[in-house]
């Protein structure tokens, strides 16, 4: 399929280009269901686990497969759950099912839905996740594989939970913080194994002249202006809402993704030694 093709009605401005949809448009669901059915057949996927995990209702007179598709069509969330389960259990990505997965990917892309098929970097399992620019994902993976192993694991965990279907937004926020703490700790508080972003902000603020930062600053910001600008980044990484039990702790998907983006930026600065000890 030609990625550059656009309907003539849209090229001429007679029909508006569809905005990104949070869910999968009804118009493409029959095509997706056909692909999912064929993937299930080719992979001989056992649906009993799915039915058990989600307690799929026992629709009268329906066999297991028909129950699955009845559940799939019951809501938008169910629809994505069902796709997610089938692609997760799909084997032989390039041989047996590559054609179907490419077609499914194209339908999701061209219908302008905010969902895509992603691949877990560690397990190589396929999953449904929110769309993100390929360049952004490539940069994140490169960073996660370049930093300290533990920090890299935290970054990957944060990314998965921020973008994958049914990810834990709380876990994404916590893992993003942990990734920053892993890289910042040896620079700011090497002798304090219990150091947190909060405690390290205090340490930097108390003696900013102990560190050098390459973030550009104006003369008016003073001799420690760059360090203080880096502190502003760190202050964007508070504990997740509800950490102290003073709120319900609800975190939206976009808030979780924003925290992961901030953490990735900070980790990139630290990896590049853009913030370091003055005599280090």
mmCIF file of C-alpha atoms in Angstrom:
data_model
loop_
_atom_site.group_PDB
_atom_site.id
_atom_site.type_symbol
_atom_site.label_atom_id
_atom_site.label_comp_id
_atom_site.label_asym_id
_atom_site.label_seq_id
_atom_site.Cartn_x
_atom_site.Cartn_y
_atom_site.Cartn_z
ATOM 1 C CA UNK A 1 0.000 0.000 0.000
ATOM 2 C CA UNK A 2 1.260 3.449 -0.909
ATOM 3 C CA UNK A 3 1.767 5.520 2.257
ATOM 4 C CA UNK A 4 1.491 8.736 0.252
ATOM 5 C CA UNK A 5 -1.953 8.082 -1.232
ATOM 6 C CA UNK A 6 -4.767 10.413 -0.243
ATOM 7 C CA UNK A 7 -8.328 10.362 -1.631
ATOM 8 C CA UNK A 8 -8.863 12.996 -4.318
ATOM 9 C CA UNK A 9 -11.804 14.441 -2.352
ATOM 10 C CA UNK A 10 -9.407 15.175 0.523
ATOM 11 C CA UNK A 11 -6.681 16.474 -1.773
ATOM 12 C CA UNK A 12 -9.149 18.963 -3.265
ATOM 13 C CA UNK A 13 -10.454 19.950 0.141
ATOM 14 C CA UNK A 14 -13.990 18.715 -0.597
ATOM 15 C CA UNK A 15 -13.846 16.285 2.325
ATOM 16 C CA UNK A 16 -12.028 16.963 5.614
ATOM 17 C CA UNK A 17 -9.155 14.739 6.688
ATOM 18 C CA UNK A 18 -10.237 12.636 9.659
ATOM 19 C CA UNK A 19 -8.903 13.657 13.035
ATOM 20 C CA UNK A 20 -7.223 10.988 15.151
ATOM 21 C CA UNK A 21 -9.889 8.907 16.878
ATOM 22 C CA UNK A 22 -9.448 7.688 20.459
ATOM 23 C CA UNK A 23 -11.195 4.449 19.486
ATOM 24 C CA UNK A 24 -11.535 2.271 16.409
ATOM 25 C CA UNK A 25 -14.103 3.571 13.888
ATOM 26 C CA UNK A 26 -17.140 1.349 13.357
ATOM 27 C CA UNK A 27 -16.599 1.484 9.589
ATOM 28 C CA UNK A 28 -13.403 -0.608 9.747
ATOM 29 C CA UNK A 29 -14.453 -3.086 12.428
ATOM 30 C CA UNK A 30 -15.749 -5.775 9.996
ATOM 31 C CA UNK A 31 -12.357 -5.826 8.225
ATOM 32 C CA UNK A 32 -10.518 -6.066 11.546
ATOM 33 C CA UNK A 33 -12.799 -8.848 12.790
ATOM 34 C CA UNK A 34 -12.064 -10.814 9.604
ATOM 35 C CA UNK A 35 -8.310 -10.468 10.205
ATOM 36 C CA UNK A 36 -8.624 -11.411 13.891
ATOM 37 C CA UNK A 37 -10.659 -14.492 12.962
ATOM 38 C CA UNK A 38 -7.993 -15.624 10.482
ATOM 39 C CA UNK A 39 -5.181 -14.991 13.010
ATOM 40 C CA UNK A 40 -7.037 -17.105 15.560
ATOM 41 C CA UNK A 41 -7.369 -19.917 13.011
ATOM 42 C CA UNK A 42 -3.748 -19.816 11.836
ATOM 43 C CA UNK A 43 -2.388 -19.706 15.404
ATOM 44 C CA UNK A 44 -4.956 -22.056 16.948
ATOM 45 C CA UNK A 45 -5.392 -19.584 19.776
ATOM 46 C CA UNK A 46 -7.022 -20.934 22.934
ATOM 47 C CA UNK A 47 -9.672 -18.425 24.021
ATOM 48 C CA UNK A 48 -10.323 -19.974 27.446
ATOM 49 C CA UNK A 49 -7.646 -17.827 29.124
ATOM 50 C CA UNK A 50 -9.157 -14.668 27.672
ATOM 51 C CA UNK A 51 -12.627 -15.676 28.827
ATOM 52 C CA UNK A 52 -11.326 -16.434 32.315
ATOM 53 C CA UNK A 53 -9.280 -13.247 32.683
ATOM 54 C CA UNK A 54 -12.110 -10.959 31.576
ATOM 55 C CA UNK A 55 -15.031 -13.097 32.767
ATOM 56 C CA UNK A 56 -16.708 -13.025 29.391
ATOM 57 C CA UNK A 57 -20.475 -13.526 29.826
ATOM 58 C CA UNK A 58 -21.840 -16.946 28.981
ATOM 59 C CA UNK A 59 -24.072 -15.887 26.117
ATOM 60 C CA UNK A 60 -26.836 -18.482 25.560
ATOM 61 C CA UNK A 61 -26.418 -20.861 22.604
ATOM 62 C CA UNK A 62 -23.007 -19.445 21.621
ATOM 63 C CA UNK A 63 -19.823 -21.488 21.347
ATOM 64 C CA UNK A 64 -16.512 -20.182 22.693
ATOM 65 C CA UNK A 65 -15.469 -18.372 19.513
ATOM 66 C CA UNK A 66 -18.868 -16.757 19.051
ATOM 67 C CA UNK A 67 -18.800 -15.640 22.716
ATOM 68 C CA UNK A 68 -15.435 -14.004 22.033
ATOM 69 C CA UNK A 69 -16.753 -12.018 19.065
ATOM 70 C CA UNK A 70 -19.997 -11.102 20.828
ATOM 71 C CA UNK A 71 -17.888 -9.710 23.675
ATOM 72 C CA UNK A 72 -15.592 -7.969 21.185
ATOM 73 C CA UNK A 73 -18.513 -6.068 19.647
ATOM 74 C CA UNK A 74 -20.034 -5.096 22.987
ATOM 75 C CA UNK A 75 -17.858 -1.993 23.572
ATOM 76 C CA UNK A 76 -14.880 -0.093 22.217
ATOM 77 C CA UNK A 77 -12.713 -1.146 25.152
ATOM 78 C CA UNK A 78 -13.648 -4.794 24.602
ATOM 79 C CA UNK A 79 -12.775 -4.442 20.920
ATOM 80 C CA UNK A 80 -9.230 -3.297 21.700
ATOM 81 C CA UNK A 81 -8.838 -5.951 24.421
ATOM 82 C CA UNK A 82 -9.714 -8.678 21.925
ATOM 83 C CA UNK A 83 -7.263 -7.414 19.301
ATOM 84 C CA UNK A 84 -4.599 -7.127 21.992
ATOM 85 C CA UNK A 85 -5.109 -10.744 23.134
ATOM 86 C CA UNK A 86 -4.949 -12.178 19.623
ATOM 87 C CA UNK A 87 -1.855 -10.279 18.463
ATOM 88 C CA UNK A 88 -0.139 -11.075 21.800
ATOM 89 C CA UNK A 89 -0.671 -14.777 21.101
ATOM 90 C CA UNK A 90 0.330 -14.596 17.441
ATOM 91 C CA UNK A 91 3.501 -16.519 16.509
ATOM 92 C CA UNK A 92 5.765 -16.572 13.450
ATOM 93 C CA UNK A 93 5.416 -12.862 12.835
ATOM 94 C CA UNK A 94 7.167 -12.793 9.470
ATOM 95 C CA UNK A 95 6.245 -16.232 8.146
ATOM 96 C CA UNK A 96 2.776 -17.448 8.969
ATOM 97 C CA UNK A 97 0.951 -14.256 9.892
ATOM 98 C CA UNK A 98 3.030 -11.373 8.578
ATOM 99 C CA UNK A 99 0.589 -10.529 5.791
ATOM 100 C CA UNK A 100 -2.367 -10.291 8.169
ATOM 101 C CA UNK A 101 -0.483 -8.217 10.733
ATOM 102 C CA UNK A 102 0.675 -5.785 8.060
ATOM 103 C CA UNK A 103 -2.902 -5.444 6.820
ATOM 104 C CA UNK A 104 -4.171 -4.886 10.382
ATOM 105 C CA UNK A 105 -1.448 -2.306 10.977
ATOM 106 C CA UNK A 106 -2.414 -0.466 7.780
ATOM 107 C CA UNK A 107 -6.118 -0.415 8.663
ATOM 108 C CA UNK A 108 -5.371 1.047 12.093
ATOM 109 C CA UNK A 109 -3.054 3.602 10.496
ATOM 110 C CA UNK A 110 -5.273 4.716 7.623
ATOM 111 C CA UNK A 111 -8.449 4.868 9.689
ATOM 112 C CA UNK A 112 -6.536 7.405 11.805
ATOM 113 C CA UNK A 113 -7.180 5.655 15.073
ATOM 114 C CA UNK A 114 -4.904 6.360 18.010
ATOM 115 C CA UNK A 115 -3.936 2.676 18.243
ATOM 116 C CA UNK A 116 -1.148 0.690 16.651
ATOM 117 C CA UNK A 117 0.533 -2.713 16.987
ATOM 118 C CA UNK A 118 3.704 -2.404 19.010
ATOM 119 C CA UNK A 119 6.369 -4.925 19.982
ATOM 120 C CA UNK A 120 7.854 -5.341 23.451
ATOM 121 C CA UNK A 121 11.606 -4.796 23.273
ATOM 122 C CA UNK A 122 12.380 -7.536 25.810
ATOM 123 C CA UNK A 123 9.783 -10.266 25.191
ATOM 124 C CA UNK A 124 9.217 -9.486 21.477
ATOM 125 C CA UNK A 125 5.506 -9.988 22.125
ATOM 126 C CA UNK A 126 3.094 -7.942 20.044
ATOM 127 C CA UNK A 127 0.603 -5.667 21.788
ATOM 128 C CA UNK A 128 -1.796 -2.827 21.177
ATOM 129 C CA UNK A 129 -0.382 0.536 22.191
ATOM 130 C CA UNK A 130 -1.045 4.199 21.633
ATOM 131 C CA UNK A 131 0.445 5.630 18.452
ATOM 132 C CA UNK A 132 3.711 7.486 18.798
ATOM 133 C CA UNK A 133 6.102 8.909 16.211
ATOM 134 C CA UNK A 134 8.523 6.174 15.052
ATOM 135 C CA UNK A 135 11.437 8.579 15.593
ATOM 136 C CA UNK A 136 10.323 9.118 19.192
ATOM 137 C CA UNK A 137 10.117 5.392 19.879
ATOM 138 C CA UNK A 138 13.491 4.779 18.222
ATOM 139 C CA UNK A 139 15.074 7.503 20.372
ATOM 140 C CA UNK A 140 13.536 6.067 23.542
ATOM 141 C CA UNK A 141 14.759 2.533 22.770
ATOM 142 C CA UNK A 142 18.242 3.785 21.961
ATOM 143 C CA UNK A 143 18.376 5.709 25.247
ATOM 144 C CA UNK A 144 16.993 2.800 27.295
ATOM 145 C CA UNK A 145 19.639 0.494 25.820
ATOM 146 C CA UNK A 146 22.475 2.997 26.349
ATOM 147 C CA UNK A 147 22.063 3.931 30.008
ATOM 148 C CA UNK A 148 22.753 1.880 33.115
ATOM 149 C CA UNK A 149 20.965 -1.503 32.929
ATOM 150 C CA UNK A 150 18.666 -0.833 35.896
ATOM 151 C CA UNK A 151 17.781 2.655 34.657
ATOM 152 C CA UNK A 152 17.107 1.195 31.216
ATOM 153 C CA UNK A 153 14.720 -1.374 32.707
ATOM 154 C CA UNK A 154 12.845 1.387 34.521
ATOM 155 C CA UNK A 155 12.609 3.451 31.317
ATOM 156 C CA UNK A 156 11.246 0.495 29.353
ATOM 157 C CA UNK A 157 8.745 -0.283 32.098
ATOM 158 C CA UNK A 158 7.635 3.356 32.183
ATOM 159 C CA UNK A 159 7.194 3.431 28.410
ATOM 160 C CA UNK A 160 5.246 0.169 28.302
ATOM 161 C CA UNK A 161 2.822 1.244 30.992
ATOM 162 C CA UNK A 162 2.347 4.717 29.534
ATOM 163 C CA UNK A 163 1.605 3.551 25.997
ATOM 164 C CA UNK A 164 0.429 -0.060 25.968
ATOM 165 C CA UNK A 165 -3.248 -0.994 26.140
ATOM 166 C CA UNK A 166 -4.450 -1.232 29.753
ATOM 167 C CA UNK A 167 -1.026 -0.171 31.089
ATOM 168 C CA UNK A 168 -0.729 1.064 34.672
ATOM 169 C CA UNK A 169 -0.398 4.844 34.613
ATOM 170 C CA UNK A 170 0.714 4.806 38.255
ATOM 171 C CA UNK A 171 3.471 2.305 37.411
ATOM 172 C CA UNK A 172 4.548 4.431 34.436
ATOM 173 C CA UNK A 173 4.933 7.466 36.726
ATOM 174 C CA UNK A 174 6.823 5.501 39.408
ATOM 175 C CA UNK A 175 9.174 3.847 36.913
ATOM 176 C CA UNK A 176 9.921 7.198 35.254
ATOM 177 C CA UNK A 177 10.995 8.594 38.627
ATOM 178 C CA UNK A 178 13.109 5.524 39.368
ATOM 179 C CA UNK A 179 14.940 5.822 36.046
ATOM 180 C CA UNK A 180 15.925 9.407 36.850
ATOM 181 C CA UNK A 181 16.946 8.472 40.399
ATOM 182 C CA UNK A 182 19.177 5.652 39.109
ATOM 183 C CA UNK A 183 21.178 8.021 36.911
ATOM 184 C CA UNK A 184 21.153 11.058 39.213
ATOM 185 C CA UNK A 185 22.102 9.263 42.442
ATOM 186 C CA UNK A 186 25.815 8.632 41.652
ATOM 187 C CA UNK A 187 26.234 12.259 40.565
ATOM 188 C CA UNK A 188 24.496 14.008 43.456
ATOM 189 C CA UNK A 189 24.309 11.618 46.422
ATOM 190 C CA UNK A 190 26.660 8.672 45.797
ATOM 191 C CA UNK A 191 26.879 7.810 49.509
ATOM 192 C CA UNK A 192 23.137 7.853 50.107
ATOM 193 C CA UNK A 193 21.492 4.685 48.818
ATOM 194 C CA UNK A 194 18.092 5.996 49.928
ATOM 195 C CA UNK A 195 18.351 9.189 47.876
ATOM 196 C CA UNK A 196 15.217 10.275 46.032
ATOM 197 C CA UNK A 197 14.600 13.006 43.490
ATOM 198 C CA UNK A 198 13.143 15.106 46.316
ATOM 199 C CA UNK A 199 16.215 14.728 48.542
ATOM 200 C CA UNK A 200 18.596 15.316 45.630
ATOM 201 C CA UNK A 201 16.762 18.507 44.678
ATOM 202 C CA UNK A 202 17.459 19.730 48.228
ATOM 203 C CA UNK A 203 21.130 18.739 47.959
ATOM 204 C CA UNK A 204 21.614 20.532 44.634
ATOM 205 C CA UNK A 205 19.740 23.609 45.805
ATOM 206 C CA UNK A 206 21.847 23.813 48.978
ATOM 207 C CA UNK A 207 25.191 23.838 47.124
ATOM 208 C CA UNK A 208 24.580 24.490 43.412
ATOM 209 C CA UNK A 209 28.221 25.423 42.824
ATOM 210 C CA UNK A 210 29.221 21.749 43.247
ATOM 211 C CA UNK A 211 27.803 20.905 39.811
ATOM 212 C CA UNK A 212 28.050 22.014 36.195
ATOM 213 C CA UNK A 213 25.186 21.986 33.729
ATOM 214 C CA UNK A 214 25.238 22.611 29.981
ATOM 215 C CA UNK A 215 21.691 23.940 29.691
ATOM 216 C CA UNK A 216 22.074 27.472 28.282
ATOM 217 C CA UNK A 217 21.376 30.277 30.747
ATOM 218 C CA UNK A 218 21.473 34.065 30.609
ATOM 219 C CA UNK A 219 23.988 36.143 32.541
ATOM 220 C CA UNK A 220 21.107 37.554 34.541
ATOM 221 C CA UNK A 221 20.469 34.043 35.878
ATOM 222 C CA UNK A 222 23.757 34.180 37.787
ATOM 223 C CA UNK A 223 26.758 31.848 37.891
ATOM 224 C CA UNK A 224 24.585 28.848 38.794
ATOM 225 C CA UNK A 225 21.825 29.658 36.334
ATOM 226 C CA UNK A 226 22.251 26.476 34.285
ATOM 227 C CA UNK A 227 22.156 24.284 37.388
ATOM 228 C CA UNK A 228 19.007 26.017 38.582
ATOM 229 C CA UNK A 229 17.378 25.438 35.186
ATOM 230 C CA UNK A 230 18.172 21.721 35.538
ATOM 231 C CA UNK A 231 16.499 21.838 38.956
ATOM 232 C CA UNK A 232 13.314 23.049 37.270
ATOM 233 C CA UNK A 233 13.340 19.877 35.183
ATOM 234 C CA UNK A 234 13.679 17.750 38.314
ATOM 235 C CA UNK A 235 10.806 19.586 39.983
ATOM 236 C CA UNK A 236 8.597 18.338 37.136
ATOM 237 C CA UNK A 237 9.107 14.791 38.488
ATOM 238 C CA UNK A 238 7.135 14.823 41.760
ATOM 239 C CA UNK A 239 5.764 11.734 43.454
ATOM 240 C CA UNK A 240 2.685 10.389 41.726
ATOM 241 C CA UNK A 241 -0.653 11.751 42.975
ATOM 242 C CA UNK A 242 -1.826 9.781 45.980
ATOM 243 C CA UNK A 243 1.707 8.831 47.104
ATOM 244 C CA UNK A 244 1.082 10.344 50.524
ATOM 245 C CA UNK A 245 -2.516 9.145 50.713
ATOM 246 C CA UNK A 246 -3.957 12.652 50.480
ATOM 247 C CA UNK A 247 -5.802 12.163 47.173
ATOM 248 C CA UNK A 248 -7.352 9.358 45.181
ATOM 249 C CA UNK A 249 -4.156 9.054 43.151
ATOM 250 C CA UNK A 250 -5.861 9.043 39.761
ATOM 251 C CA UNK A 251 -3.490 9.592 36.839
ATOM 252 C CA UNK A 252 -4.606 10.093 33.249
ATOM 253 C CA UNK A 253 -2.925 8.394 30.322
ATOM 254 C CA UNK A 254 -1.609 11.719 29.019
ATOM 255 C CA UNK A 255 -0.204 12.683 32.423
ATOM 256 C CA UNK A 256 1.659 9.376 32.557
ATOM 257 C CA UNK A 257 3.012 9.881 29.028
ATOM 258 C CA UNK A 258 4.121 13.423 29.888
ATOM 259 C CA UNK A 259 6.051 12.154 32.921
ATOM 260 C CA UNK A 260 7.779 9.528 30.797
ATOM 261 C CA UNK A 261 8.739 12.193 28.234
ATOM 262 C CA UNK A 262 10.196 14.442 30.956
ATOM 263 C CA UNK A 263 12.095 11.520 32.485
ATOM 264 C CA UNK A 264 13.522 10.573 29.073
ATOM 265 C CA UNK A 265 14.759 14.133 28.548
ATOM 266 C CA UNK A 266 16.431 14.229 31.975
ATOM 267 C CA UNK A 267 17.989 10.790 31.443
ATOM 268 C CA UNK A 268 19.352 11.906 28.067
ATOM 269 C CA UNK A 269 20.971 14.974 29.691
ATOM 270 C CA UNK A 270 22.518 12.790 32.409
ATOM 271 C CA UNK A 271 23.679 10.163 29.908
ATOM 272 C CA UNK A 272 25.386 12.896 27.856
ATOM 273 C CA UNK A 273 27.015 14.289 31.030
ATOM 274 C CA UNK A 274 25.122 17.526 30.557
ATOM 275 C CA UNK A 275 24.822 17.682 34.347
ATOM 276 C CA UNK A 276 27.871 16.587 36.312
ATOM 277 C CA UNK A 277 30.039 17.213 39.360
ATOM 278 C CA UNK A 278 32.319 20.200 38.954
ATOM 279 C CA UNK A 279 35.424 18.138 39.670
ATOM 280 C CA UNK A 280 34.070 14.934 38.139
#
